[in-house]
Structure formats: structure tokens, C-alpha cells
Amino acid sequence: MRHIAIIGSGPAGYYTAEAAQKLWGDEVRVDIFDMLPVPYGLIRTGVAPDHQSIKGVSNRYESTNALDNVRFVGNVMIGEDISVAELQGLYDAVVLATGAPNDRPAGIAGEGLENVFGSAAFVGWYNGHPQFAKLNPDLSGRHAVVIGNGNVALDVARILTKTSGEFTGSDIVGHALHALAKSGIEHVTILGRRGPHQIAMTPKELGELGHLERAAPRVDPADLPDEADDAFLEPGQRKSVTHLRSFAGIPEAFRAEKPVEIEFDFFASPKAILGEGRVSGVEVERTRLDANGRADGTGESYVVPASLVVTCIGYKSSPIPGVPFEESAGRFANVDGRILPGLYCVGWARRGPSGTIGTNRPDGFSVVERIAEDIGLGSAKQGRAGFDTLAAERKLDVVTFRDWKKIEEAEVGRARDGAPREKFVDVDEMIRARKD
Ligand code: NAP
């Protein structure tokens, strides 16, 4: 028998469990731990609430849970309730699938001002992550600045500008829907330190900005490179740039019907966030690309007004004491997913925060291959029986998959009309729903 512990129940964790299940069938036992009483990590609290088709991938993870050889072990905080070293004593392999839950700081003055948030916090707020549910951003001002040119920046800009009606069918949490309905934001500036050819935005997500009910995107035609140069882009990127070109061509008459503008400010590198106590603007330096395609400051600077700033410039993993970590890359130090004997990482904890949900599938399968090479037929470790004994001794209030289904049923039961669920945003509420 092989005993595997996976820490983190997001996509990387579940794809790893699926791979182990496929490879070893009844000859493996996998425990998937999560600090929250609810599974699916990024699918639940990262993927945008109006992207329900992406969230549907959790059905696949649910079927991984259908067999007894994989179980969900929720409400267990690794490092507090049980250490990684203890898990290593119990399981043949421990896999860190902890994602990259922390915001990468921009490293500029003013990041600590009021109403300046990183995207982990802001996305967590509108997605009901218990850690950020009480963020309470002030949306009463007129001007939001979103820093970064990736898909998260697009998510944030879109969520900030949608009407309540456009959230029909989404699982945006009630507190965010309510706050957004009263929002005064009329202008969202998306700051990109490089140009249209360097965006990290995918075409489908970028195209959505062209179909919003009350908001229209604006791109300055002068920022667009020569159209002939689009031919050198890979096809996905070319499609994204085509969207930017079409945004640049939106007629003013069309804009006049849209009270909200989403402005792309390219070649604009944030230098400082300004304000006294609370944010009032972002100081930006105009850039040009150097020979290596990097942003090079021109010395020309200006201020973009801002009553709210959200930095969407990437994430980093949380280090764990005793586990080698690559600070600059924000992930665990590893070779092909191997960290130390018996200790592995997968997904964003292995690669850093890049790629789509699906990128984690081959990642999970590849780390299971490495584990198979290392552990062979497994050992006489105690696995889940050992964990259960320890959990009983420590009086841990473990949440099982069956418990989660009860929580889910309660969330579905209290959904507003047309919504798939109304999430609990508080751990105690989740636990209570499991017991009701
Ligand atoms: P990302 O794709 O890495 O984009 C980060 C952006 O921040 C880049 O434009 C980067 O510019 C910019 N940036 C970094 N440091 C900066 C700084 N100091 N000042 C100004 N700009 C800075 O990260 P992300 O948007 O957080 O997305 C993370 C991953 O999740 C990506 O793989 C993304 O595709 C994925 N995701 C997918 C979806 C979806 O498919 N619907 C939705 C959300 C997220 P440079 O290029 O100049 O470094």
C-alpha cells in the first residue's frame, strides 16, 4: 500500500490525487488536506464568480472523491494542527499543493495606504474567502486603478464595472454584490508597464470587456504597434491584440452610451501610490521598450487619480519552516517537483503562478510519476489510520467530504434567485452548516 498526503485541495491537489488513483487504483490511499472546511481552493475563491463554466471543473474533482481511496480532510491547518514532518512520518509521500496565495508586493511607496489592495485580497473579498470577506473596500470614489496586464487585472476591472444584472447566474457573494451595486466608480485605468504586444491577457477574457452593459474599453491607437508586427505573435496573443485594436476603434457615439470607461494605459510603470492616509492617485512613469523587451523609464511622469487601487502583479507561495524556498520566484525549491526525500510540490507551489487550471493536470500526473519512481510498492507507514489516531488525540474537528456536501447543500439552499449558491464566508458558519 502507498500512503500519500496532499496539502491543498485546489486543482493541483485534485489532479495529483486523480493521477495517483489512476496509477495505483486500490493500492493507494490519498488524503487531501485543506485548512478550510471547504474544498477546491482557487476554483472556489480565485476563479471569477461570473466564470461559472470554468468553476464547473470541480465536478471532475468531486468524482475523484467518489472512490474510498481518496478522501478530503478539511479544517486542518498544516503547521498548527499537524506539522509537515509529522505527516512525513505517517505517509510515504507528502505533496505541497498549496498554490500561491500571497500578493507579490509592487515594492513602491504608498502600498500601505487605505483602499490599496493586492489582488489576492480583493479577489478573495468578492469570492468570499474567509480570510478576506471583511476587507470592505470603499467603492464610493470615481476612479479605480488596476495595476498589471494579466488575466487577474481583467477579472478585477470587469467585476468592478458590471451591473448587478450582469452577475445573474454567478456566485459572487452577497456582500460584494451589494457593495458593487452602490459603487461610484466611473473610470478604471488598467496600468501596463509594457505595451499591447507584451500583455499576459488571453483573448476570451479580453474580449469580454467589449460586451459589458455599462462599460466600454478605451485603447489609445497611438500605443498600438504597427499592425504588420502582429504577424510575429503566437496565435493566441495575436487574437488578444486584435481585441485591443478593436477597442481602439470603438466610436465615440458608442462610448457616449456607456457611463463607465475602462482605459488601458500602456507604457505606464507605477512609481508611487499617493495619498495622505487614504489613496488619492498613482504616480506613473512613461516607459519605452528596451532592446530586450523590458520596460525602460523615460523620465516623464504623471499622476493618475485613484480612489481605489488593486495591484494584480502576480502571487507567491507561503514558505513553510524547514522546507527549501526560492524567495525570488516565490515557490518551493524543487527539481521536477521533488523538494526533499518524501516531500514534493505541484502546481503553483512548484512552478510559480502561471498557466491555466488545466496546466495543473500534467503537473499532477508528472509528480505522481516521480513519487512512483521513489516509493515503489510503498512502505509500512500508517497513513490515514495514523492521522486519524493523531487527530482524535488532538481533538481536531476534521471536515469530511460528506460534511462538505452538507455545507454545499446549505449554500445552494440559501442562494439568491438565479445563483448557483450563496457561499458561507466564515469558517464557523461553514462548520455549523455541516452540523445542522
Ligand atoms: P500574470 O499573468 O503573471 O500577469 C502579471 C502582470 O503584472 C503582467 O502584466 C506583469 O507585467 C505585471 N507586473 C508584474 N510586476 C509588476 C510591477 N512591479 N509593476 C507593474 N506591473 C507589473 O499574473 P496574473 O494576472 O496574476 O495571473 C496569474 C495566472 O492566473 C496567469 O497564468 C493567468 O493567466 C491565470 N489566470 C487565468 C484566468 C483565466 O483564464 N480566466 C483568470 C485569472 C488568472 P510584465 O509582463 O511587464 O512583467
Short mmCIF file of C-alpha atoms and ligand atoms in Angstrom, two decimals:
data_model
loop_
_atom_site.label_atom_id
_atom_site.label_comp_id
_atom_site.label_asym_id
_atom_site.label_seq_id
_atom_site.Cartn_x
_atom_site.Cartn_y
_atom_site.Cartn_z
CA MET A 1 0.00 0.00 0.00
CA ARG A 2 1.12 3.55 -0.76
CA HIS A 3 0.07 6.40 1.52
CA ILE A 4 0.03 9.90 0.08
CA ALA A 5 -0.82 13.18 1.78
CA ILE A 6 -1.63 16.16 -0.42
CA ILE A 7 -1.71 19.57 1.21
CA GLY A 8 -4.17 21.81 -0.61
CA SER A 9 -7.45 20.84 -2.25
CA GLY A 10 -7.27 23.10 -5.30
CA PRO A 11 -6.78 21.96 -8.90
CA ALA A 12 -3.14 20.89 -8.43
CA GLY A 13 -4.07 18.79 -5.39
CA TYR A 14 -7.02 17.09 -7.03
CA TYR A 15 -5.20 16.37 -10.31
CA THR A 16 -2.41 14.76 -8.26
CA ALA A 17 -4.97 12.63 -6.41
CA GLU A 18 -6.58 11.66 -9.72
CA ALA A 19 -3.21 10.64 -11.13
CA ALA A 20 -2.43 8.50 -8.07
CA GLN A 21 -5.87 6.90 -8.29
CA LYS A 22 -5.38 6.12 -11.98
CA LEU A 23 -1.91 4.68 -11.48
CA TRP A 24 -2.43 2.58 -8.38
CA GLY A 25 -6.18 2.01 -8.04
CA ASP A 26 -6.88 0.25 -4.76
CA GLU A 27 -3.17 0.09 -3.95
CA VAL A 28 -3.05 3.71 -2.80
CA ARG A 29 -4.67 5.82 -0.10
CA VAL A 30 -4.66 9.58 -0.66
CA ASP A 31 -5.63 12.18 1.95
CA ILE A 32 -6.19 15.71 0.63
CA PHE A 33 -5.82 18.26 3.43
CA ASP A 34 -7.18 21.79 3.45
CA MET A 35 -7.12 24.47 6.12
CA LEU A 36 -10.68 25.45 5.14
CA PRO A 37 -13.68 23.21 5.75
CA VAL A 38 -14.49 23.50 2.02
CA PRO A 39 -12.53 22.10 -0.93
CA TYR A 40 -11.33 23.29 -4.36
CA GLY A 41 -9.08 26.23 -3.43
CA LEU A 42 -8.60 28.51 -6.41
CA ILE A 43 -11.74 27.18 -8.12
CA ARG A 44 -13.87 28.40 -5.24
CA THR A 45 -12.05 31.57 -4.23
CA GLY A 46 -9.84 32.55 -7.19
CA VAL A 47 -11.73 31.93 -10.43
CA ALA A 48 -14.06 34.86 -11.11
CA PRO A 49 -17.64 34.35 -9.88
CA ASP A 50 -19.03 35.18 -13.32
CA HIS A 51 -16.92 32.43 -14.92
CA GLN A 52 -19.11 29.54 -13.85
CA SER A 53 -18.14 27.32 -16.77
CA ILE A 54 -14.52 27.32 -15.52
CA LYS A 55 -15.72 26.57 -11.98
CA GLY A 56 -17.57 23.54 -13.38
CA VAL A 57 -14.24 21.66 -13.39
CA SER A 58 -14.89 20.93 -9.70
CA ASN A 59 -17.34 18.21 -10.86
CA ARG A 60 -14.32 16.31 -12.02
CA TYR A 61 -12.65 16.68 -8.62
CA GLU A 62 -15.86 15.51 -7.00
CA SER A 63 -15.69 12.26 -8.97
CA THR A 64 -12.11 11.78 -7.71
CA ASN A 65 -13.64 11.82 -4.23
CA ALA A 66 -16.22 9.18 -5.17
CA LEU A 67 -13.80 6.30 -4.52
CA ASP A 68 -12.72 5.44 -0.99
CA ASN A 69 -9.04 5.58 -1.82
CA VAL A 70 -9.17 9.40 -1.94
CA ARG A 71 -10.58 11.43 0.90
CA PHE A 72 -10.90 15.12 1.73
CA VAL A 73 -9.62 16.15 5.17
CA GLY A 74 -10.82 19.69 5.74
CA ASN A 75 -10.38 22.21 8.55
CA VAL A 76 -6.84 21.02 9.31
CA MET A 77 -4.11 23.64 9.40
CA ILE A 78 -0.75 22.17 8.48
CA GLY A 79 1.89 23.76 10.68
CA GLU A 80 -0.58 24.28 13.54
CA ASP A 81 -2.71 21.13 13.86
CA ILE A 82 -0.02 18.84 12.46
CA SER A 83 3.43 19.56 11.03
CA VAL A 84 4.83 18.59 7.65
CA ALA A 85 7.43 16.47 9.47
CA GLU A 86 4.67 14.57 11.29
CA LEU A 87 2.86 13.96 8.01
CA GLN A 88 6.12 12.67 6.54
CA GLY A 89 6.30 10.19 9.40
CA LEU A 90 2.84 8.89 8.51
CA TYR A 91 2.77 8.99 4.69
CA ASP A 92 5.16 7.70 2.01
CA ALA A 93 4.87 10.98 0.12
CA VAL A 94 3.72 14.46 1.14
CA VAL A 95 2.82 16.76 -1.75
CA LEU A 96 2.57 20.52 -1.25
CA ALA A 97 -0.26 21.76 -3.47
CA THR A 98 -0.65 24.95 -1.53
CA GLY A 99 -0.80 27.30 -4.53
CA ALA A 100 0.41 30.88 -4.34
CA PRO A 101 -2.00 32.66 -2.02
CA ASN A 102 0.04 35.79 -1.27
CA ASP A 103 0.27 39.01 -3.22
CA ARG A 104 3.61 39.90 -4.71
CA PRO A 105 4.35 43.42 -3.47
CA ALA A 106 4.95 46.13 -6.09
CA GLY A 107 7.75 47.46 -3.89
CA ILE A 108 6.73 51.10 -4.28
CA ALA A 109 5.84 53.78 -1.73
CA GLY A 110 2.20 54.02 -0.67
CA GLU A 111 1.27 50.33 -0.90
CA GLY A 112 0.13 50.51 2.71
CA LEU A 113 -2.34 53.38 2.14
CA GLU A 114 -6.04 52.81 2.81
CA ASN A 115 -8.05 51.40 -0.09
CA VAL A 116 -4.98 49.88 -1.76
CA PHE A 117 -5.28 46.11 -2.08
CA GLY A 118 -3.46 43.23 -3.64
CA SER A 119 -5.50 41.05 -5.95
CA ALA A 120 -5.37 38.03 -3.60
CA ALA A 121 -7.21 40.11 -1.02
CA PHE A 122 -9.56 41.85 -3.46
CA VAL A 123 -10.46 38.69 -5.40
CA GLY A 124 -10.81 36.85 -2.07
CA TRP A 125 -13.25 39.55 -0.96
CA TYR A 126 -15.65 39.23 -3.89
CA ASN A 127 -15.26 35.44 -3.89
CA GLY A 128 -15.94 35.08 -0.15
CA HIS A 129 -12.60 33.73 1.07
CA PRO A 130 -12.96 33.74 4.89
CA GLN A 131 -9.60 35.50 5.22
CA PHE A 132 -10.72 38.48 3.11
CA ALA A 133 -14.50 38.56 3.47
CA LYS A 134 -14.27 41.57 5.80
CA LEU A 135 -11.96 43.59 3.53
CA ASN A 136 -14.69 46.17 3.00
CA PRO A 137 -13.13 48.15 0.11
CA ASP A 138 -14.51 51.65 -0.29
CA LEU A 139 -16.07 51.84 -3.76
CA SER A 140 -17.63 55.26 -3.29
CA GLY A 141 -14.90 57.12 -5.23
CA ARG A 142 -14.94 57.57 -9.02
CA HIS A 143 -11.60 56.32 -10.14
CA ALA A 144 -10.07 52.85 -9.73
CA VAL A 145 -6.56 51.95 -10.84
CA VAL A 146 -5.76 48.32 -11.59
CA ILE A 147 -2.03 47.62 -11.87
CA GLY A 148 -0.90 44.80 -14.17
CA ASN A 149 -1.69 43.45 -17.62
CA GLY A 150 -2.65 39.86 -16.84
CA ASN A 151 -5.94 37.98 -16.60
CA VAL A 152 -6.40 38.87 -12.95
CA ALA A 153 -6.33 42.58 -13.86
CA LEU A 154 -9.07 41.82 -16.39
CA ASP A 155 -11.12 39.95 -13.79
CA VAL A 156 -10.88 42.84 -11.36
CA ALA A 157 -11.70 45.51 -13.97
CA ARG A 158 -14.69 43.50 -15.21
CA ILE A 159 -16.08 42.79 -11.73
CA LEU A 160 -15.72 46.47 -10.80
CA THR A 161 -17.72 47.61 -13.81
CA LYS A 162 -20.51 45.05 -14.22
CA THR A 163 -24.10 45.89 -13.34
CA SER A 164 -25.94 43.79 -10.75
CA GLY A 165 -27.91 42.23 -13.60
CA GLU A 166 -24.70 41.05 -15.25
CA PHE A 167 -23.96 38.97 -12.14
CA THR A 168 -27.07 36.85 -12.65
CA GLY A 169 -26.04 33.21 -12.63
CA SER A 170 -22.75 33.99 -10.88
CA ASP A 171 -21.82 33.02 -7.32
CA ILE A 172 -20.46 36.43 -6.35
CA VAL A 173 -21.02 36.68 -2.60
CA GLY A 174 -23.87 38.84 -1.32
CA HIS A 175 -21.65 41.39 0.48
CA ALA A 176 -19.72 42.12 -2.74
CA LEU A 177 -22.80 42.26 -4.94
CA HIS A 178 -24.33 44.73 -2.53
CA ALA A 179 -21.22 46.93 -2.36
CA LEU A 180 -20.75 46.88 -6.16
CA ALA A 181 -24.39 47.84 -6.72
CA LYS A 182 -23.71 51.07 -4.79
CA SER A 183 -20.30 51.68 -6.37
CA GLY A 184 -19.45 55.18 -7.61
CA ILE A 185 -16.65 54.01 -9.89
CA GLU A 186 -16.88 55.58 -13.34
CA HIS A 187 -13.36 55.12 -14.60
CA VAL A 188 -11.00 52.16 -14.32
CA THR A 189 -7.43 52.65 -15.50
CA ILE A 190 -5.50 49.46 -16.23
CA LEU A 191 -1.80 50.24 -15.98
CA GLY A 192 0.62 48.16 -18.05
CA ARG A 193 4.31 48.85 -17.69
CA ARG A 194 4.90 47.48 -21.20
CA GLY A 195 2.87 47.56 -24.43
CA PRO A 196 -0.01 45.81 -26.22
CA HIS A 197 2.28 43.10 -27.60
CA GLN A 198 3.50 42.25 -24.11
CA ILE A 199 0.14 41.72 -22.37
CA ALA A 200 -0.46 38.49 -20.43
CA MET A 201 -4.21 38.55 -21.17
CA THR A 202 -5.94 35.72 -23.01
CA PRO A 203 -8.32 36.51 -25.90
CA LYS A 204 -11.58 35.20 -24.45
CA GLU A 205 -11.11 37.14 -21.21
CA LEU A 206 -10.02 40.32 -23.00
CA GLY A 207 -12.89 40.08 -25.49
CA GLU A 208 -15.41 40.14 -22.62
CA LEU A 209 -14.57 43.78 -21.95
CA GLY A 210 -16.08 44.67 -25.31
CA HIS A 211 -19.51 43.36 -24.29
CA LEU A 212 -20.22 44.96 -20.96
CA GLU A 213 -23.58 46.57 -20.31
CA ARG A 214 -22.49 49.93 -18.99
CA ALA A 215 -18.71 49.99 -19.54
CA ALA A 216 -16.59 50.43 -22.66
CA PRO A 217 -12.85 49.83 -23.01
CA ARG A 218 -10.56 52.52 -24.38
CA VAL A 219 -7.19 51.96 -26.02
CA ASP A 220 -5.12 54.84 -27.38
CA PRO A 221 -4.42 53.98 -31.06
CA ALA A 222 -1.01 55.64 -30.68
CA ASP A 223 0.02 52.85 -28.26
CA LEU A 224 -0.59 50.10 -30.81
CA PRO A 225 2.44 48.77 -32.69
CA ASP A 226 2.46 48.55 -36.45
CA GLU A 227 -0.26 46.07 -37.43
CA ALA A 228 2.16 44.11 -39.63
CA ASP A 229 4.15 43.25 -36.50
CA ASP A 230 1.18 41.25 -35.14
CA ALA A 231 2.23 38.51 -37.56
CA PHE A 232 5.21 37.74 -35.29
CA LEU A 233 2.96 36.99 -32.33
CA GLU A 234 1.81 33.50 -31.44
CA PRO A 235 -1.85 32.99 -32.46
CA GLY A 236 -3.45 33.47 -29.01
CA GLN A 237 -1.53 36.67 -28.38
CA ARG A 238 -2.39 37.90 -31.88
CA LYS A 239 -6.07 37.39 -31.12
CA SER A 240 -5.74 39.35 -27.86
CA VAL A 241 -4.03 42.20 -29.69
CA THR A 242 -6.83 42.15 -32.28
CA HIS A 243 -9.26 42.84 -29.42
CA LEU A 244 -7.14 45.82 -28.33
CA ARG A 245 -7.21 47.12 -31.90
CA SER A 246 -10.98 46.84 -31.97
CA PHE A 247 -11.22 48.66 -28.62
CA ALA A 248 -9.11 51.45 -30.12
CA GLY A 249 -11.67 51.74 -32.93
CA ILE A 250 -14.80 51.99 -30.75
CA PRO A 251 -16.74 55.05 -31.98
CA GLU A 252 -17.33 57.92 -29.54
CA ALA A 253 -21.10 57.64 -30.16
CA PHE A 254 -20.99 54.12 -28.69
CA ARG A 255 -18.96 55.32 -25.72
CA ALA A 256 -21.44 58.07 -25.03
CA GLU A 257 -23.99 55.39 -24.14
CA LYS A 258 -21.66 53.85 -21.56
CA PRO A 259 -21.26 55.70 -18.29
CA VAL A 260 -18.16 53.74 -17.27
CA GLU A 261 -14.80 53.62 -19.03
CA ILE A 262 -12.06 51.01 -18.77
CA GLU A 263 -8.94 52.72 -20.02
CA PHE A 264 -5.79 50.82 -20.96
CA ASP A 265 -2.77 52.93 -20.10
CA PHE A 266 0.22 51.21 -21.70
CA PHE A 267 3.91 52.00 -21.25
CA ALA A 268 2.96 53.21 -17.77
CA SER A 269 5.02 52.00 -14.83
CA PRO A 270 3.72 52.78 -11.32
CA LYS A 271 6.33 54.60 -9.27
CA ALA A 272 4.42 55.50 -6.10
CA ILE A 273 0.93 55.31 -4.71
CA LEU A 274 -0.04 58.75 -3.43
CA GLY A 275 -2.32 59.97 -0.69
CA GLU A 276 -2.48 61.03 2.92
CA GLY A 277 -3.74 58.07 4.88
CA ARG A 278 -6.01 57.09 2.00
CA VAL A 279 -5.08 56.66 -1.65
CA SER A 280 -5.69 59.60 -3.98
CA GLY A 281 -3.60 58.76 -7.03
CA VAL A 282 -0.80 56.77 -8.62
CA GLU A 283 2.39 58.37 -9.85
CA VAL A 284 3.34 56.77 -13.12
CA GLU A 285 6.45 56.95 -15.28
CA ARG A 286 6.13 56.69 -19.04
CA THR A 287 8.23 53.83 -20.40
CA ARG A 288 9.51 52.54 -23.70
CA LEU A 289 10.71 49.05 -24.51
CA ASP A 290 14.45 48.42 -24.45
CA ALA A 291 16.20 46.06 -26.88
CA ASN A 292 15.30 43.07 -24.67
CA GLY A 293 11.63 44.00 -24.49
CA ARG A 294 11.87 45.29 -20.93
CA ALA A 295 10.21 48.48 -19.69
CA ASP A 296 12.68 51.37 -19.63
CA GLY A 297 11.68 54.58 -17.83
CA THR A 298 11.69 57.74 -19.96
CA GLY A 299 11.79 60.15 -17.01
CA GLU A 300 8.38 61.59 -17.94
CA SER A 301 5.88 61.13 -15.14
CA TYR A 302 2.26 61.99 -14.38
CA VAL A 303 -0.41 61.20 -11.82
CA VAL A 304 -3.47 59.06 -12.43
CA PRO A 305 -6.26 59.87 -9.96
CA ALA A 306 -7.33 56.88 -7.85
CA SER A 307 -9.82 56.37 -5.05
CA LEU A 308 -9.13 52.61 -5.14
CA VAL A 309 -6.02 50.72 -6.26
CA VAL A 310 -5.78 46.98 -6.86
CA THR A 311 -2.36 45.55 -7.71
CA CYS A 312 -2.65 42.48 -9.96
CA ILE A 313 1.00 41.73 -10.49
CA GLY A 314 1.27 38.07 -9.53
CA TYR A 315 1.39 35.90 -6.46
CA LYS A 316 3.81 33.92 -4.33
CA SER A 317 3.56 30.79 -2.23
CA SER A 318 3.72 30.75 1.57
CA PRO A 319 7.04 29.37 2.81
CA ILE A 320 6.92 26.54 5.37
CA PRO A 321 9.64 26.43 8.07
CA GLY A 322 12.24 23.82 7.19
CA VAL A 323 11.13 23.48 3.56
CA PRO A 324 13.56 24.96 0.98
CA PHE A 325 12.02 28.00 -0.70
CA GLU A 326 13.07 30.14 -3.69
CA GLU A 327 12.26 33.62 -2.45
CA SER A 328 12.76 35.39 -5.81
CA ALA A 329 10.44 33.01 -7.68
CA GLY A 330 8.00 32.80 -4.75
CA ARG A 331 7.82 28.97 -4.86
CA PHE A 332 9.34 25.91 -3.21
CA ALA A 333 12.84 24.98 -4.37
CA ASN A 334 12.39 21.77 -6.33
CA VAL A 335 13.66 19.66 -9.20
CA ASP A 336 10.76 18.26 -11.24
CA GLY A 337 8.52 18.51 -8.17
CA ARG A 338 10.97 16.86 -5.77
CA ILE A 339 11.87 19.05 -2.79
CA LEU A 340 13.41 16.63 -0.27
CA PRO A 341 13.11 12.84 0.11
CA GLY A 342 9.40 12.10 0.59
CA LEU A 343 8.43 15.75 0.04
CA TYR A 344 7.09 17.06 -3.28
CA CYS A 345 5.32 20.09 -4.71
CA VAL A 346 2.93 20.58 -7.57
CA GLY A 347 1.05 23.35 -9.38
CA TRP A 348 1.78 26.96 -8.48
CA ALA A 349 3.73 25.83 -5.38
CA ARG A 350 6.11 24.11 -7.85
CA ARG A 351 6.07 26.35 -10.94
CA GLY A 352 5.01 29.74 -9.64
CA PRO A 353 1.70 31.40 -10.55
CA SER A 354 1.37 30.80 -14.27
CA GLY A 355 -0.78 28.88 -16.71
CA THR A 356 -4.43 27.88 -16.71
CA ILE A 357 -6.30 25.47 -14.43
CA GLY A 358 -5.64 22.70 -16.97
CA THR A 359 -1.86 23.25 -16.79
CA ASN A 360 -2.01 21.64 -13.36
CA ARG A 361 -3.21 18.30 -14.75
CA PRO A 362 0.03 17.23 -16.44
CA ASP A 363 1.82 18.66 -13.41
CA GLY A 364 -0.12 16.33 -11.10
CA PHE A 365 0.49 13.33 -13.33
CA SER A 366 4.20 14.12 -13.57
CA VAL A 367 4.71 14.41 -9.80
CA VAL A 368 2.95 11.06 -9.31
CA GLU A 369 5.42 9.52 -11.77
CA ARG A 370 8.28 10.89 -9.66
CA ILE A 371 6.65 9.53 -6.50
CA ALA A 372 6.22 6.14 -8.15
CA GLU A 373 9.94 6.06 -9.01
CA ASP A 374 10.82 6.95 -5.42
CA ILE A 375 8.47 4.85 -3.30
CA GLY A 376 7.96 1.70 -5.35
CA LEU A 377 5.45 -0.51 -3.58
CA GLY A 378 5.20 1.81 -0.60
CA SER A 379 6.13 1.07 2.99
CA ALA A 380 4.64 0.05 6.28
CA LYS A 381 3.78 3.63 7.22
CA GLN A 382 0.46 4.11 8.98
CA GLY A 383 -1.08 6.56 6.52
CA ARG A 384 -4.60 7.74 7.23
CA ALA A 385 -5.09 5.38 10.21
CA GLY A 386 -2.14 7.10 11.88
CA PHE A 387 -3.51 10.52 11.07
CA ASP A 388 -6.94 9.60 12.46
CA THR A 389 -5.39 8.50 15.76
CA LEU A 390 -3.44 11.73 16.00
CA ALA A 391 -6.49 13.82 15.04
CA ALA A 392 -8.52 12.13 17.79
CA GLU A 393 -5.75 12.72 20.35
CA ARG A 394 -5.57 16.39 19.37
CA LYS A 395 -9.35 16.71 19.17
CA LEU A 396 -9.20 18.10 15.64
CA ASP A 397 -12.60 18.93 14.17
CA VAL A 398 -11.96 17.32 10.79
CA VAL A 399 -14.44 18.08 8.00
CA THR A 400 -15.02 15.14 5.64
CA PHE A 401 -16.21 15.19 2.05
CA ARG A 402 -19.64 14.10 3.24
CA ASP A 403 -19.65 17.08 5.63
CA TRP A 404 -18.69 19.34 2.72
CA LYS A 405 -21.66 18.06 0.73
CA LYS A 406 -23.89 19.16 3.62
CA ILE A 407 -22.26 22.59 3.65
CA GLU A 408 -22.70 22.78 -0.10
CA GLU A 409 -26.36 21.80 0.17
CA ALA A 410 -26.88 24.61 2.68
CA GLU A 411 -25.11 27.07 0.34
CA VAL A 412 -27.29 26.00 -2.58
CA GLY A 413 -30.39 26.23 -0.37
CA ARG A 414 -29.75 29.87 0.54
CA ALA A 415 -28.76 31.06 -2.97
CA ARG A 416 -30.45 34.17 -4.34
CA ASP A 417 -32.61 33.70 -7.45
CA GLY A 418 -30.59 32.50 -10.43
CA ALA A 419 -27.38 31.98 -8.44
CA PRO A 420 -25.82 28.54 -8.01
CA ARG A 421 -25.02 29.11 -4.32
CA GLU A 422 -24.55 31.73 -1.63
CA LYS A 423 -21.21 30.86 -0.08
CA PHE A 424 -20.57 30.91 3.63
CA VAL A 425 -17.74 33.35 4.14
CA ASP A 426 -16.95 32.47 7.71
CA VAL A 427 -15.34 29.24 8.92
CA ASP A 428 -17.65 28.92 11.94
CA GLU A 429 -20.69 29.30 9.70
CA MET A 430 -19.35 26.54 7.46
CA ILE A 431 -18.82 24.25 10.45
CA ARG A 432 -22.30 25.00 11.77
CA ALA A 433 -23.86 24.21 8.38
CA ARG A 434 -22.12 20.84 8.45
CA LYS A 435 -23.72 20.05 11.83
CA ASP A 436 -27.23 21.38 11.08
P1 NAP B 1 0.38 37.40 -14.75
O1 NAP B 1 -0.32 36.74 -15.87
O2 NAP B 1 1.75 36.94 -14.42
O3 NAP B 1 0.39 38.97 -15.04
C1 NAP B 1 1.03 39.84 -14.17
C2 NAP B 1 1.08 41.23 -14.79
O4 NAP B 1 1.62 42.11 -13.82
C3 NAP B 1 1.98 41.32 -16.02
O5 NAP B 1 1.36 42.16 -16.96
C4 NAP B 1 3.25 41.98 -15.46
O6 NAP B 1 3.92 42.78 -16.41
C5 NAP B 1 2.65 42.88 -14.42
N1 NAP B 1 3.60 43.28 -13.39
C6 NAP B 1 4.38 42.46 -12.62
N2 NAP B 1 5.09 43.20 -11.77
C7 NAP B 1 4.77 44.49 -12.00
C8 NAP B 1 5.17 45.72 -11.42
N3 NAP B 1 6.08 45.75 -10.42
N4 NAP B 1 4.64 46.87 -11.90
C9 NAP B 1 3.73 46.83 -12.91
N5 NAP B 1 3.30 45.70 -13.49
C10 NAP B 1 3.82 44.54 -13.03
O7 NAP B 1 -0.41 37.25 -13.38
P2 NAP B 1 -1.96 37.24 -13.01
O8 NAP B 1 -2.75 38.17 -13.83
O9 NAP B 1 -1.96 37.35 -11.53
O10 NAP B 1 -2.42 35.76 -13.38
C11 NAP B 1 -1.82 34.61 -12.75
C12 NAP B 1 -2.12 33.36 -13.58
O11 NAP B 1 -3.51 33.05 -13.46
C13 NAP B 1 -1.86 33.56 -15.06
O12 NAP B 1 -1.35 32.38 -15.60
C14 NAP B 1 -3.24 33.86 -15.61
O13 NAP B 1 -3.39 33.59 -16.97
C15 NAP B 1 -4.08 32.94 -14.74
N6 NAP B 1 -5.48 33.40 -14.75
C16 NAP B 1 -6.29 32.92 -15.71
C17 NAP B 1 -7.61 33.37 -15.78
C18 NAP B 1 -8.50 32.83 -16.86
O14 NAP B 1 -8.06 32.02 -17.66
N7 NAP B 1 -9.74 33.26 -16.96
C19 NAP B 1 -8.09 34.30 -14.86
C20 NAP B 1 -7.22 34.78 -13.89
C21 NAP B 1 -5.91 34.32 -13.84
P3 NAP B 1 5.27 42.26 -17.14
O15 NAP B 1 4.78 41.33 -18.21
O16 NAP B 1 5.86 43.50 -17.65
O17 NAP B 1 6.07 41.54 -16.10
#
